[in-house]
CSV table of C-alpha atoms (C1' of nucleotides) in Angstrom, one decimal:
chain,number,residue,atom,x,y,z
A,1,MET,CA,-22.6,-13.9,-55.4
A,2,GLU,CA,-22.7,-11.6,-52.4
A,3,THR,CA,-25.9,-10.7,-50.8
A,4,PRO,CA,-26.5,-7.2,-49.8
A,5,GLN,CA,-25.9,-8.0,-46.2
A,6,GLU,CA,-22.7,-9.5,-46.6
A,7,ARG,CA,-21.7,-6.5,-48.4
A,8,ARG,CA,-22.6,-4.3,-45.9
A,9,ASP,CA,-20.7,-6.4,-43.3
A,10,ARG,CA,-17.4,-6.4,-45.5
A,11,ARG,CA,-17.6,-2.6,-46.0
A,12,ARG,CA,-18.3,-2.2,-42.3
A,13,ALA,CA,-15.2,-4.6,-41.5
A,14,GLU,CA,-13.1,-2.6,-44.1
A,15,LYS,CA,-13.9,0.7,-42.8
A,16,ARG,CA,-13.1,-0.5,-39.2
A,17,GLN,CA,-9.6,-1.6,-40.3
A,18,ALA,CA,-9.6,1.6,-42.0
A,19,ILE,CA,-10.0,3.7,-38.9
A,20,ARG,CA,-7.7,1.4,-36.7
A,21,THR,CA,-4.9,1.8,-39.2
A,22,ALA,CA,-5.3,5.6,-39.1
A,23,ALA,CA,-5.5,5.7,-35.6
A,24,VAL,CA,-2.3,3.5,-34.9
A,25,LYS,CA,-0.4,5.3,-37.7
A,26,ILE,CA,-1.2,8.7,-35.5
A,27,ALA,CA,-0.4,7.2,-32.2
A,28,LEU,CA,3.0,5.8,-33.4
A,29,ASP,CA,3.9,8.9,-35.5
A,30,GLN,CA,2.9,11.4,-33.1
A,31,GLY,CA,2.5,9.8,-29.7
A,32,LEU,CA,-0.4,8.6,-28.0
A,33,GLU,CA,-1.6,12.0,-26.9
A,34,ALA,CA,-2.2,13.2,-30.4
A,35,ALA,CA,-4.4,10.3,-31.0
A,36,THR,CA,-7.5,12.0,-30.1
A,37,VAL,CA,-11.1,10.8,-31.5
A,38,GLU,CA,-11.0,14.1,-33.5
A,39,ALA,CA,-7.7,13.6,-35.1
A,40,ILE,CA,-8.2,9.8,-35.9
A,41,SER,CA,-11.8,10.9,-37.4
A,42,ALA,CA,-10.2,13.5,-39.5
A,43,ALA,CA,-7.6,11.1,-40.8
A,44,ALA,CA,-10.1,8.5,-41.5
A,45,ASP,CA,-12.3,11.0,-43.2
A,46,ILE,CA,-15.3,10.3,-40.9
A,47,SER,CA,-17.2,12.4,-38.4
A,48,PRO,CA,-16.3,12.1,-34.5
A,49,ARG,CA,-19.7,11.0,-34.1
A,50,THR,CA,-18.9,8.1,-36.6
A,51,PHE,CA,-16.1,7.0,-34.8
A,52,PHE,CA,-18.3,5.9,-32.0
A,53,ASN,CA,-20.4,3.9,-34.4
A,54,TYR,CA,-17.6,1.6,-35.0
A,55,PHE,CA,-15.7,1.8,-31.5
A,56,SER,CA,-17.5,1.9,-28.3
A,57,VAL,CA,-14.4,3.0,-26.7
A,58,LYS,CA,-11.5,5.0,-28.0
A,59,GLU,CA,-8.8,2.4,-27.3
A,60,GLU,CA,-10.4,-0.3,-29.1
A,61,ALA,CA,-9.3,1.3,-32.1
A,62,LEU,CA,-5.7,1.0,-31.0
A,63,VAL,CA,-5.3,-2.6,-30.2
A,64,MET,CA,-5.8,-5.8,-32.3
A,65,GLU,CA,-8.9,-7.2,-32.7
A,66,PRO,CA,-9.3,-9.7,-29.7
A,67,LEU,CA,-8.6,-13.4,-30.5
A,68,TRP,CA,-11.7,-14.4,-28.9
A,69,ARG,CA,-15.0,-12.8,-27.7
A,70,PRO,CA,-16.5,-13.6,-24.3
A,71,GLU,CA,-19.5,-15.3,-25.4
A,72,GLU,CA,-17.6,-17.3,-27.6
A,73,PHE,CA,-15.2,-18.7,-25.1
A,74,THR,CA,-18.0,-20.3,-23.1
A,75,GLY,CA,-19.5,-21.5,-26.0
A,76,LEU,CA,-16.3,-23.4,-27.2
A,77,LEU,CA,-16.0,-24.8,-23.8
A,78,ALA,CA,-19.8,-26.1,-23.8
A,79,ALA,CA,-19.0,-27.7,-26.9
A,80,ARG,CA,-16.7,-30.1,-25.4
A,81,PRO,CA,-18.1,-33.4,-24.3
A,82,ASP,CA,-19.4,-33.2,-21.0
A,83,ASP,CA,-17.4,-36.0,-19.4
A,84,GLU,CA,-14.3,-34.7,-20.6
A,85,PRO,CA,-11.7,-33.8,-17.9
A,86,ALA,CA,-11.9,-30.0,-17.2
A,87,PHE,CA,-8.2,-29.4,-17.9
A,88,GLU,CA,-8.5,-31.3,-21.4
A,89,SER,CA,-11.6,-29.3,-22.2
A,90,LEU,CA,-9.5,-26.2,-21.4
A,91,LYS,CA,-6.5,-27.4,-23.5
A,92,ALA,CA,-8.5,-27.8,-26.5
A,93,VAL,CA,-10.2,-24.4,-26.3
A,94,ALA,CA,-6.8,-22.9,-25.9
A,95,ARG,CA,-5.6,-24.6,-28.9
A,96,ILE,CA,-8.4,-23.6,-31.2
A,97,LEU,CA,-7.8,-20.1,-30.0
A,98,ALA,CA,-4.0,-20.1,-30.4
A,99,ALA,CA,-4.5,-21.2,-34.1
A,100,ARG,CA,-6.2,-18.1,-34.7
A,101,VAL,CA,-3.5,-16.1,-34.4
A,102,GLY,CA,-1.8,-17.3,-37.8
A,103,PRO,CA,-4.4,-15.4,-40.1
A,104,ILE,CA,-3.8,-12.0,-38.2
A,105,TRP,CA,-0.1,-12.4,-37.7
A,106,ALA,CA,0.7,-9.4,-39.8
A,107,ASP,CA,-1.7,-7.5,-37.9
A,108,ALA,CA,-0.2,-8.6,-34.6
A,109,ARG,CA,3.1,-7.2,-35.8
A,110,LEU,CA,1.8,-3.9,-36.6
A,111,PHE,CA,0.0,-3.4,-33.2
A,112,GLY,CA,3.3,-4.8,-31.4
A,113,GLU,CA,5.2,-1.7,-31.5
A,114,LEU,CA,2.4,0.2,-29.9
A,115,ARG,CA,1.7,-2.4,-27.4
A,116,ARG,CA,5.3,-2.3,-26.4
A,117,ARG,CA,5.2,1.5,-25.7
A,118,HIS,CA,1.7,1.6,-24.1
A,119,PRO,CA,0.8,-1.6,-22.3
A,120,GLU,CA,-1.9,-0.2,-20.7
A,121,LEU,CA,-4.1,-0.1,-23.9
A,122,ALA,CA,-5.1,-3.8,-24.1
A,123,ALA,CA,-6.0,-3.9,-20.6
A,124,LYS,CA,-8.3,-0.8,-20.7
A,125,VAL,CA,-10.2,-2.1,-23.5
A,126,ARG,CA,-10.8,-5.5,-22.2
A,127,ALA,CA,-11.2,-4.4,-18.4
A,128,ALA,CA,-14.9,-4.3,-19.1
A,129,ASP,CA,-15.7,-7.6,-20.2
A,130,GLU,CA,-12.5,-9.7,-18.8
A,131,THR,CA,-13.5,-10.2,-15.3
A,132,LYS,CA,-17.1,-11.2,-16.2
A,133,LEU,CA,-15.9,-13.5,-18.7
A,134,MET,CA,-13.6,-15.3,-16.2
A,135,GLU,CA,-16.5,-15.8,-13.7
A,136,ASP,CA,-18.6,-17.6,-16.3
A,137,VAL,CA,-15.8,-19.8,-17.3
A,138,PHE,CA,-15.2,-20.6,-13.5
A,139,ALA,CA,-18.8,-21.7,-13.3
A,140,ALA,CA,-18.7,-23.8,-16.3
A,141,VAL,CA,-15.6,-25.3,-15.2
A,142,ARG,CA,-16.7,-26.2,-11.7
A,143,ASP,CA,-19.0,-28.8,-12.9
A,144,ARG,CA,-16.6,-30.8,-15.2
A,145,PRO,CA,-15.0,-34.0,-14.1
A,146,GLY,CA,-11.3,-33.7,-12.6
A,147,VAL,CA,-12.0,-30.5,-10.7
A,148,SER,CA,-11.6,-30.5,-7.0
A,149,GLY,CA,-13.4,-27.3,-6.1
A,150,LYS,CA,-13.7,-23.8,-7.0
A,151,LEU,CA,-10.2,-22.8,-6.0
A,152,HIS,CA,-9.1,-25.6,-8.8
A,153,ALA,CA,-11.3,-24.2,-11.2
A,154,ARG,CA,-9.9,-20.7,-10.8
A,155,LEU,CA,-6.5,-22.0,-11.1
A,156,LEU,CA,-7.2,-24.2,-14.2
A,157,VAL,CA,-8.8,-21.2,-15.8
A,158,ILE,CA,-6.3,-18.5,-15.1
A,159,GLY,CA,-3.4,-21.0,-16.1
A,160,THR,CA,-4.9,-21.7,-19.4
A,161,PHE,CA,-5.5,-18.2,-20.2
A,162,GLY,CA,-2.0,-17.2,-19.1
A,163,ALA,CA,-0.7,-20.0,-21.1
A,164,THR,CA,-2.3,-18.9,-24.3
A,165,ILE,CA,-1.4,-15.2,-23.7
A,166,SER,CA,2.1,-16.1,-22.8
A,167,ALA,CA,2.6,-18.4,-25.9
A,168,VAL,CA,1.2,-15.6,-28.3
A,169,GLN,CA,3.5,-12.9,-26.4
A,170,GLU,CA,6.1,-15.1,-26.5
A,171,ALA,CA,5.9,-16.1,-30.3
A,172,ALA,CA,5.5,-12.3,-30.9
A,173,GLU,CA,8.8,-11.6,-29.3
A,174,SER,CA,11.1,-14.4,-30.0
A,175,GLY,CA,9.7,-15.6,-33.3
A,176,GLY,CA,8.8,-18.9,-32.3
A,177,SER,CA,5.6,-21.2,-33.1
A,178,VAL,CA,2.8,-20.2,-31.3
A,179,GLU,CA,1.4,-23.9,-31.3
A,180,GLU,CA,4.7,-25.3,-29.9
A,181,LEU,CA,5.0,-22.6,-27.0
A,182,LEU,CA,1.3,-23.3,-26.0
A,183,GLU,CA,2.0,-27.1,-25.8
A,184,GLU,CA,5.0,-26.2,-23.7
A,185,ALA,CA,3.3,-24.1,-21.4
A,186,LEU,CA,0.3,-26.4,-21.1
A,187,THR,CA,2.8,-29.4,-20.0
A,188,LEU,CA,4.3,-27.0,-17.6
A,189,LEU,CA,0.9,-26.4,-16.2
A,190,GLU,CA,0.2,-29.9,-16.0
A,191,ASN,CA,3.2,-31.4,-14.5
A,192,GLY,CA,3.9,-28.6,-12.1
A,193,LEU,CA,5.7,-25.2,-12.5
B,1,MET,CA,4.5,11.4,19.8
B,2,GLU,CA,3.3,11.9,16.4
B,3,THR,CA,5.7,14.0,14.1
B,4,PRO,CA,3.5,16.4,12.1
B,5,GLN,CA,4.4,14.4,8.8
B,6,GLU,CA,3.0,11.3,10.6
B,7,ARG,CA,-0.1,13.4,11.4
B,8,ARG,CA,-0.9,14.8,7.9
B,9,ASP,CA,-0.5,11.2,6.5
B,10,ARG,CA,-2.9,9.8,9.2
B,11,ARG,CA,-5.5,12.5,8.3
B,12,ARG,CA,-5.0,12.1,4.8
B,13,ALA,CA,-5.6,8.6,4.8
B,14,GLU,CA,-8.7,9.0,7.0
B,15,LYS,CA,-10.1,11.4,4.6
B,16,ARG,CA,-9.4,9.0,1.7
B,17,GLN,CA,-11.2,6.4,3.6
B,18,ALA,CA,-14.2,8.5,4.4
B,19,ILE,CA,-14.4,9.5,0.9
B,20,ARG,CA,-14.3,5.9,-0.2
B,21,THR,CA,-17.0,5.1,2.3
B,22,ALA,CA,-19.3,7.8,0.7
B,23,ALA,CA,-18.7,6.6,-2.6
B,24,VAL,CA,-19.2,3.2,-2.1
B,25,LYS,CA,-22.7,4.0,-0.3
B,26,ILE,CA,-23.8,6.0,-2.9
B,27,ALA,CA,-23.0,3.2,-5.5
B,28,LEU,CA,-24.7,0.5,-3.4
B,29,ASP,CA,-27.8,2.7,-2.6
B,30,GLN,CA,-28.3,4.3,-5.8
B,31,GLY,CA,-26.7,2.3,-8.4
B,32,LEU,CA,-23.3,2.9,-10.0
B,33,GLU,CA,-24.5,5.7,-12.2
B,34,ALA,CA,-25.3,7.8,-9.6
B,35,ALA,CA,-21.6,7.8,-8.3
B,36,THR,CA,-20.8,10.6,-10.2
B,37,VAL,CA,-17.7,12.5,-8.7
B,38,GLU,CA,-20.1,15.5,-8.0
B,39,ALA,CA,-22.2,13.1,-5.7
B,40,ILE,CA,-19.5,11.6,-4.0
B,41,SER,CA,-17.9,15.2,-3.3
B,42,ALA,CA,-21.0,16.5,-2.1
B,43,ALA,CA,-21.6,13.3,0.3
B,44,ALA,CA,-17.9,13.6,1.4
B,45,ASP,CA,-18.3,17.3,2.2
B,46,ILE,CA,-15.3,18.4,-0.3
B,47,SER,CA,-15.1,20.0,-3.7
B,48,PRO,CA,-14.9,17.9,-6.7
B,49,ARG,CA,-11.7,19.2,-7.3
B,50,THR,CA,-10.3,18.0,-4.1
B,51,PHE,CA,-11.8,14.6,-4.9
B,52,PHE,CA,-9.1,14.2,-7.5
B,53,ASN,CA,-6.2,15.3,-5.0
B,54,TYR,CA,-6.9,12.0,-3.3
B,55,PHE,CA,-8.0,9.7,-6.2
B,56,SER,CA,-6.4,9.8,-9.8
B,57,VAL,CA,-9.2,8.1,-11.2
B,58,LYS,CA,-12.9,8.0,-10.1
B,59,GLU,CA,-12.9,4.2,-9.8
B,60,GLU,CA,-10.3,4.1,-7.5
B,61,ALA,CA,-12.6,5.4,-4.8
B,62,LEU,CA,-14.9,2.5,-5.3
B,63,VAL,CA,-12.4,-0.3,-4.8
B,64,MET,CA,-10.4,-1.7,-2.1
B,65,GLU,CA,-7.0,-0.3,-1.4
B,66,PRO,CA,-4.8,-2.6,-3.3
B,67,LEU,CA,-2.9,-5.4,-1.7
B,68,TRP,CA,0.2,-4.2,-3.3
B,69,ARG,CA,1.8,-1.5,-5.2
B,70,PRO,CA,3.9,-2.2,-8.2
B,71,GLU,CA,7.2,-0.9,-7.1
B,72,GLU,CA,6.6,-2.8,-4.0
B,73,PHE,CA,6.2,-6.3,-5.4
B,74,THR,CA,9.6,-6.2,-7.4
B,75,GLY,CA,11.2,-4.9,-4.0
B,76,LEU,CA,9.7,-7.7,-2.2
B,77,LEU,CA,11.1,-10.1,-4.8
B,78,ALA,CA,14.5,-8.6,-4.9
B,79,ALA,CA,14.7,-8.9,-1.1
B,80,ARG,CA,14.7,-12.5,-1.5
B,81,PRO,CA,18.2,-14.4,-1.5
B,82,ASP,CA,19.6,-14.5,-5.0
B,83,ASP,CA,20.3,-18.1,-5.3
B,84,GLU,CA,16.4,-19.0,-4.0
B,85,PRO,CA,14.5,-20.9,-6.6
B,86,ALA,CA,12.3,-18.5,-8.3
B,87,PHE,CA,9.0,-20.6,-7.3
B,88,GLU,CA,10.1,-20.3,-3.6
B,89,SER,CA,10.6,-16.5,-3.9
B,90,LEU,CA,7.5,-15.9,-5.7
B,91,LYS,CA,5.6,-18.3,-3.1
B,92,ALA,CA,7.1,-16.4,-0.2
B,93,VAL,CA,6.1,-13.0,-1.8
B,94,ALA,CA,2.6,-14.2,-2.2
B,95,ARG,CA,2.4,-15.3,1.2
B,96,ILE,CA,3.3,-12.0,2.6
B,97,LEU,CA,0.8,-10.2,0.4
B,98,ALA,CA,-1.9,-12.6,1.4
B,99,ALA,CA,-1.0,-12.2,5.2
B,100,ARG,CA,-2.3,-8.4,4.6
B,101,VAL,CA,-5.7,-9.3,4.1
B,102,GLY,CA,-6.3,-9.8,7.6
B,103,PRO,CA,-6.3,-6.3,8.7
B,104,ILE,CA,-8.6,-4.9,6.1
B,105,TRP,CA,-10.8,-7.8,5.9
B,106,ALA,CA,-13.6,-5.7,7.1
B,107,ASP,CA,-13.1,-3.4,4.3
B,108,ALA,CA,-13.0,-6.3,1.9
B,109,ARG,CA,-16.2,-7.3,3.2
B,110,LEU,CA,-17.6,-3.7,2.7
B,111,PHE,CA,-16.5,-3.5,-0.9
B,112,GLY,CA,-17.5,-7.1,-1.6
B,113,GLU,CA,-21.0,-6.5,-2.9
B,114,LEU,CA,-20.0,-3.6,-5.1
B,115,ARG,CA,-17.2,-5.8,-6.7
B,116,ARG,CA,-19.9,-8.5,-7.3
B,117,ARG,CA,-22.2,-6.3,-9.2
B,118,HIS,CA,-19.6,-4.4,-10.9
B,119,PRO,CA,-16.5,-6.7,-11.6
B,120,GLU,CA,-15.1,-4.3,-14.1
B,121,LEU,CA,-14.4,-1.8,-11.6
B,122,ALA,CA,-11.2,-3.1,-10.1
B,123,ALA,CA,-9.8,-4.1,-13.6
B,124,LYS,CA,-10.3,-0.5,-14.9
B,125,VAL,CA,-8.3,1.0,-11.9
B,126,ARG,CA,-5.5,-1.5,-12.5
B,127,ALA,CA,-5.4,-1.6,-16.1
B,128,ALA,CA,-3.0,1.2,-16.0
B,129,ASP,CA,0.0,-0.2,-14.3
B,130,GLU,CA,-0.7,-4.0,-13.8
B,131,THR,CA,0.7,-4.8,-17.3
B,132,LYS,CA,3.7,-2.8,-16.7
B,133,LEU,CA,4.2,-4.5,-13.5
B,134,MET,CA,3.9,-7.9,-14.9
B,135,GLU,CA,6.6,-7.3,-17.5
B,136,ASP,CA,9.0,-5.9,-14.7
B,137,VAL,CA,8.4,-9.1,-12.5
B,138,PHE,CA,9.0,-11.2,-15.6
B,139,ALA,CA,12.4,-9.9,-16.1
B,140,ALA,CA,13.0,-10.2,-12.2
B,141,VAL,CA,12.1,-13.6,-12.4
B,142,ARG,CA,13.9,-14.7,-15.5
B,143,ASP,CA,17.4,-14.7,-13.8
B,144,ARG,CA,16.5,-16.8,-11.0
B,145,PRO,CA,17.6,-20.3,-10.5
B,146,GLY,CA,15.1,-22.9,-11.5
B,147,VAL,CA,13.6,-21.1,-14.5
B,148,SER,CA,13.7,-22.4,-17.7
B,149,GLY,CA,13.1,-19.9,-20.1
B,150,LYS,CA,10.8,-16.7,-20.4
B,151,LEU,CA,7.7,-18.8,-20.9
B,152,HIS,CA,8.6,-20.4,-17.6
B,153,ALA,CA,9.0,-17.2,-15.9
B,154,ARG,CA,5.7,-15.8,-17.3
B,155,LEU,CA,3.9,-18.9,-16.2
B,156,LEU,CA,5.5,-18.6,-12.7
B,157,VAL,CA,4.1,-15.1,-12.2
B,158,ILE,CA,0.9,-15.2,-13.8
B,159,GLY,CA,0.5,-18.6,-11.5
B,160,THR,CA,1.4,-17.3,-8.5
B,161,PHE,CA,-0.4,-13.8,-8.9
B,162,GLY,CA,-3.5,-16.0,-9.9
B,163,ALA,CA,-3.1,-18.1,-7.0
B,164,THR,CA,-3.0,-15.2,-4.5
B,165,ILE,CA,-5.9,-13.6,-6.1
B,166,SER,CA,-8.1,-16.7,-6.1
B,167,ALA,CA,-7.2,-17.4,-2.4
B,168,VAL,CA,-8.5,-14.0,-1.4
B,169,GLN,CA,-11.3,-14.1,-3.7
B,170,GLU,CA,-12.2,-17.6,-2.5
B,171,ALA,CA,-11.8,-16.7,1.1
B,172,ALA,CA,-13.9,-13.6,0.7
B,173,GLU,CA,-16.8,-15.9,-0.5
B,174,SER,CA,-16.5,-19.0,1.1
B,175,GLY,CA,-15.4,-17.6,4.4
B,176,GLY,CA,-12.2,-20.0,4.5
B,177,SER,CA,-8.5,-18.9,5.5
B,178,VAL,CA,-6.7,-17.0,3.0
B,179,GLU,CA,-3.3,-18.5,4.5
B,180,GLU,CA,-4.8,-22.1,3.9
B,181,LEU,CA,-6.3,-21.5,0.7
B,182,LEU,CA,-3.1,-20.0,-0.7
B,183,GLU,CA,-1.1,-23.0,0.2
B,184,GLU,CA,-3.7,-24.9,-1.4
B,185,ALA,CA,-3.3,-23.1,-4.7
B,186,LEU,CA,0.3,-23.0,-4.6
B,187,THR,CA,0.6,-26.6,-4.1
B,188,LEU,CA,-1.9,-27.4,-6.9
B,189,LEU,CA,0.6,-25.1,-9.1
B,190,GLU,CA,3.8,-26.8,-7.9
B,191,ASN,CA,2.6,-30.4,-8.5
B,192,GLY,CA,0.5,-29.7,-11.8
B,193,LEU,CA,-3.1,-28.6,-12.0
C,1,DG,C1',2.0,36.3,15.9
C,2,DC,C1',4.0,35.6,11.6
C,3,DA,C1',6.0,33.6,7.3
C,4,DA,C1',6.5,29.2,5.0
C,5,DA,C1',4.4,25.1,3.6
C,6,DA,C1',0.5,22.3,2.3
C,7,DC,C1',-3.9,21.7,1.3
C,8,DT,C1',-8.4,23.2,-0.8
C,9,DT,C1',-11.1,25.3,-4.0
C,10,DG,C1',-13.2,27.7,-8.5
C,11,DC,C1',-12.6,28.4,-13.2
C,12,DA,C1',-11.7,27.4,-17.7
C,13,DG,C1',-10.9,24.0,-20.7
C,14,DA,C1',-9.7,19.4,-23.5
C,15,DG,C1',-11.6,15.2,-24.0
C,16,DT,C1',-14.6,11.1,-24.0
C,17,DG,C1',-18.9,8.9,-24.8
C,18,DT,C1',-24.5,9.1,-25.5
C,19,DG,C1',-29.4,10.2,-27.2
C,20,DC,C1',-31.7,12.0,-30.7
C,21,DA,C1',-33.3,13.6,-35.1
C,22,DA,C1',-32.2,15.2,-39.4
C,23,DA,C1',-29.7,14.3,-43.9
C,24,DA,C1',-27.4,11.3,-46.8
C,25,DG,C1',-26.8,7.1,-49.1
C,26,DG,C1',-28.1,2.4,-50.8
C,27,DT,C1',-31.5,-1.0,-52.2
C,28,DG,C1',-35.8,-3.2,-54.4
C,29,DC,C1',-39.3,-2.7,-57.4
C,30,DG,C1',-43.1,-1.3,-60.6
D,1,DC,C1',-36.7,6.4,-63.8
D,2,DG,C1',-38.9,7.4,-59.7
D,3,DC,C1',-40.7,6.5,-55.4
D,4,DA,C1',-40.6,4.1,-50.7
D,5,DC,C1',-37.8,1.6,-47.4
D,6,DC,C1',-33.9,0.7,-44.7
D,7,DT,C1',-29.2,1.6,-42.8
D,8,DT,C1',-25.7,4.9,-42.2
D,9,DT,C1',-23.5,9.2,-41.2
D,10,DT,C1',-23.6,13.4,-39.2
D,11,DG,C1',-24.5,17.8,-36.2
D,12,DC,C1',-25.9,19.3,-31.8
D,13,DA,C1',-26.6,19.4,-27.3
D,14,DC,C1',-25.0,17.3,-23.1
D,15,DA,C1',-23.3,15.0,-19.2
D,16,DC,C1',-19.1,13.6,-17.2
D,17,DT,C1',-14.1,12.9,-16.1
D,18,DC,C1',-9.6,14.9,-15.6
D,19,DT,C1',-6.0,18.7,-15.8
D,20,DG,C1',-3.6,23.0,-14.8
D,21,DC,C1',-3.5,27.1,-12.8
D,22,DA,C1',-3.9,30.8,-9.6
D,23,DA,C1',-6.2,32.5,-5.5
D,24,DG,C1',-8.0,31.2,-0.9
D,25,DT,C1',-7.5,28.9,3.5
D,26,DT,C1',-5.4,26.2,6.9
D,27,DT,C1',-1.3,24.1,9.2
D,28,DT,C1',3.1,24.2,10.9
D,29,DG,C1',7.6,25.9,12.7
D,30,DC,C1',9.7,29.3,14.9
DNA sequence: GCAAAACTTGCAGAGTGTGCAAAAGGTGCG
DNA sequence: CGCACCTTTTGCACACTCTGCAAGTTTTGC
């Protein structure tokens, strides 16, 4: 059975996807210029005002659902044992996140072309929270074993983020396995570039 | 002597700084909300239209002049000997960029508080070109000696960027020397996190 | 001092995003 | 069914960013 709340959530998610699809289609067919909120709403058969009930920024409709939400990342990190060395914890979290790519891989391919043409889209969407997230994660990593200072904490976080993103990107381009590429990247970081 | 072109450039730079100062002052005194283009222009005694002759995006007036321009980065890299190992080249470029912080250090402190309160500002400004720049640099690094593949290239670039930014940030917060912190960060990367 | 070049400004307009209140739709229950 | 309750959609007004264009002002070169 499905509770009413679940039904609402599911419908909402479906509609969100439908709007996304309409948006991406327009951007690919007619150029990013043509993908105005008005045009997207018309194609998705909703009012422009409703568009903003689903996406808080236009560009959000033009990129993949993110692999992680900021709150979540710190949560995953906090769930690791307190005495685990920082790098081990970060690696574990990176593996969890990389594993999520699988289910939405088709998605990833759908958005690939658009992202190739307009790499600034993703950056714009995440600009808002990414930097704040980094700061939070730095703070969380600092107090873990195996961290020699704030500079070390920063590099660990940037490195692990970077490894995850690179692995996913690389997999998308060359068709390799995300998991294997991630391990390769993490090993490079661990042993020195 | 000063050629007319030089004079114009200098005046332009001065005015740009003046507008910036006005903008940051408003944002710090009355909140980011209050820092509209209209308010900034009024404070800087120019028309709103003129504001956009100096900055192509509002946020540009609220953050430090960037340490590097995208084109420049690839240029610096290309200027390194062809047979130099990639990591050495990147380190050299990082050192050049970090050295630039000195002259604008007062600046950096001025913008520090605002950046602490609104970390999304910097990201928003750079969202446009940063991703494209990365791709270019990846490509340039790939063909250098000592790079085992695209994944390695990506990590080298992200790592060196990250080290530079981290060193600057860390120096701003704890008052250390940018050069020393950069060396520390690069050593960590080289020997493994 | 005058013509060319560079810079500033006003204006009109397209586009994003928000608050609010009214309308529409779905749900539960007697 | 029919009526109350909650959620979602929508229209409207509005603030704000950013652009193109043309007219006005200043700077520069001779």
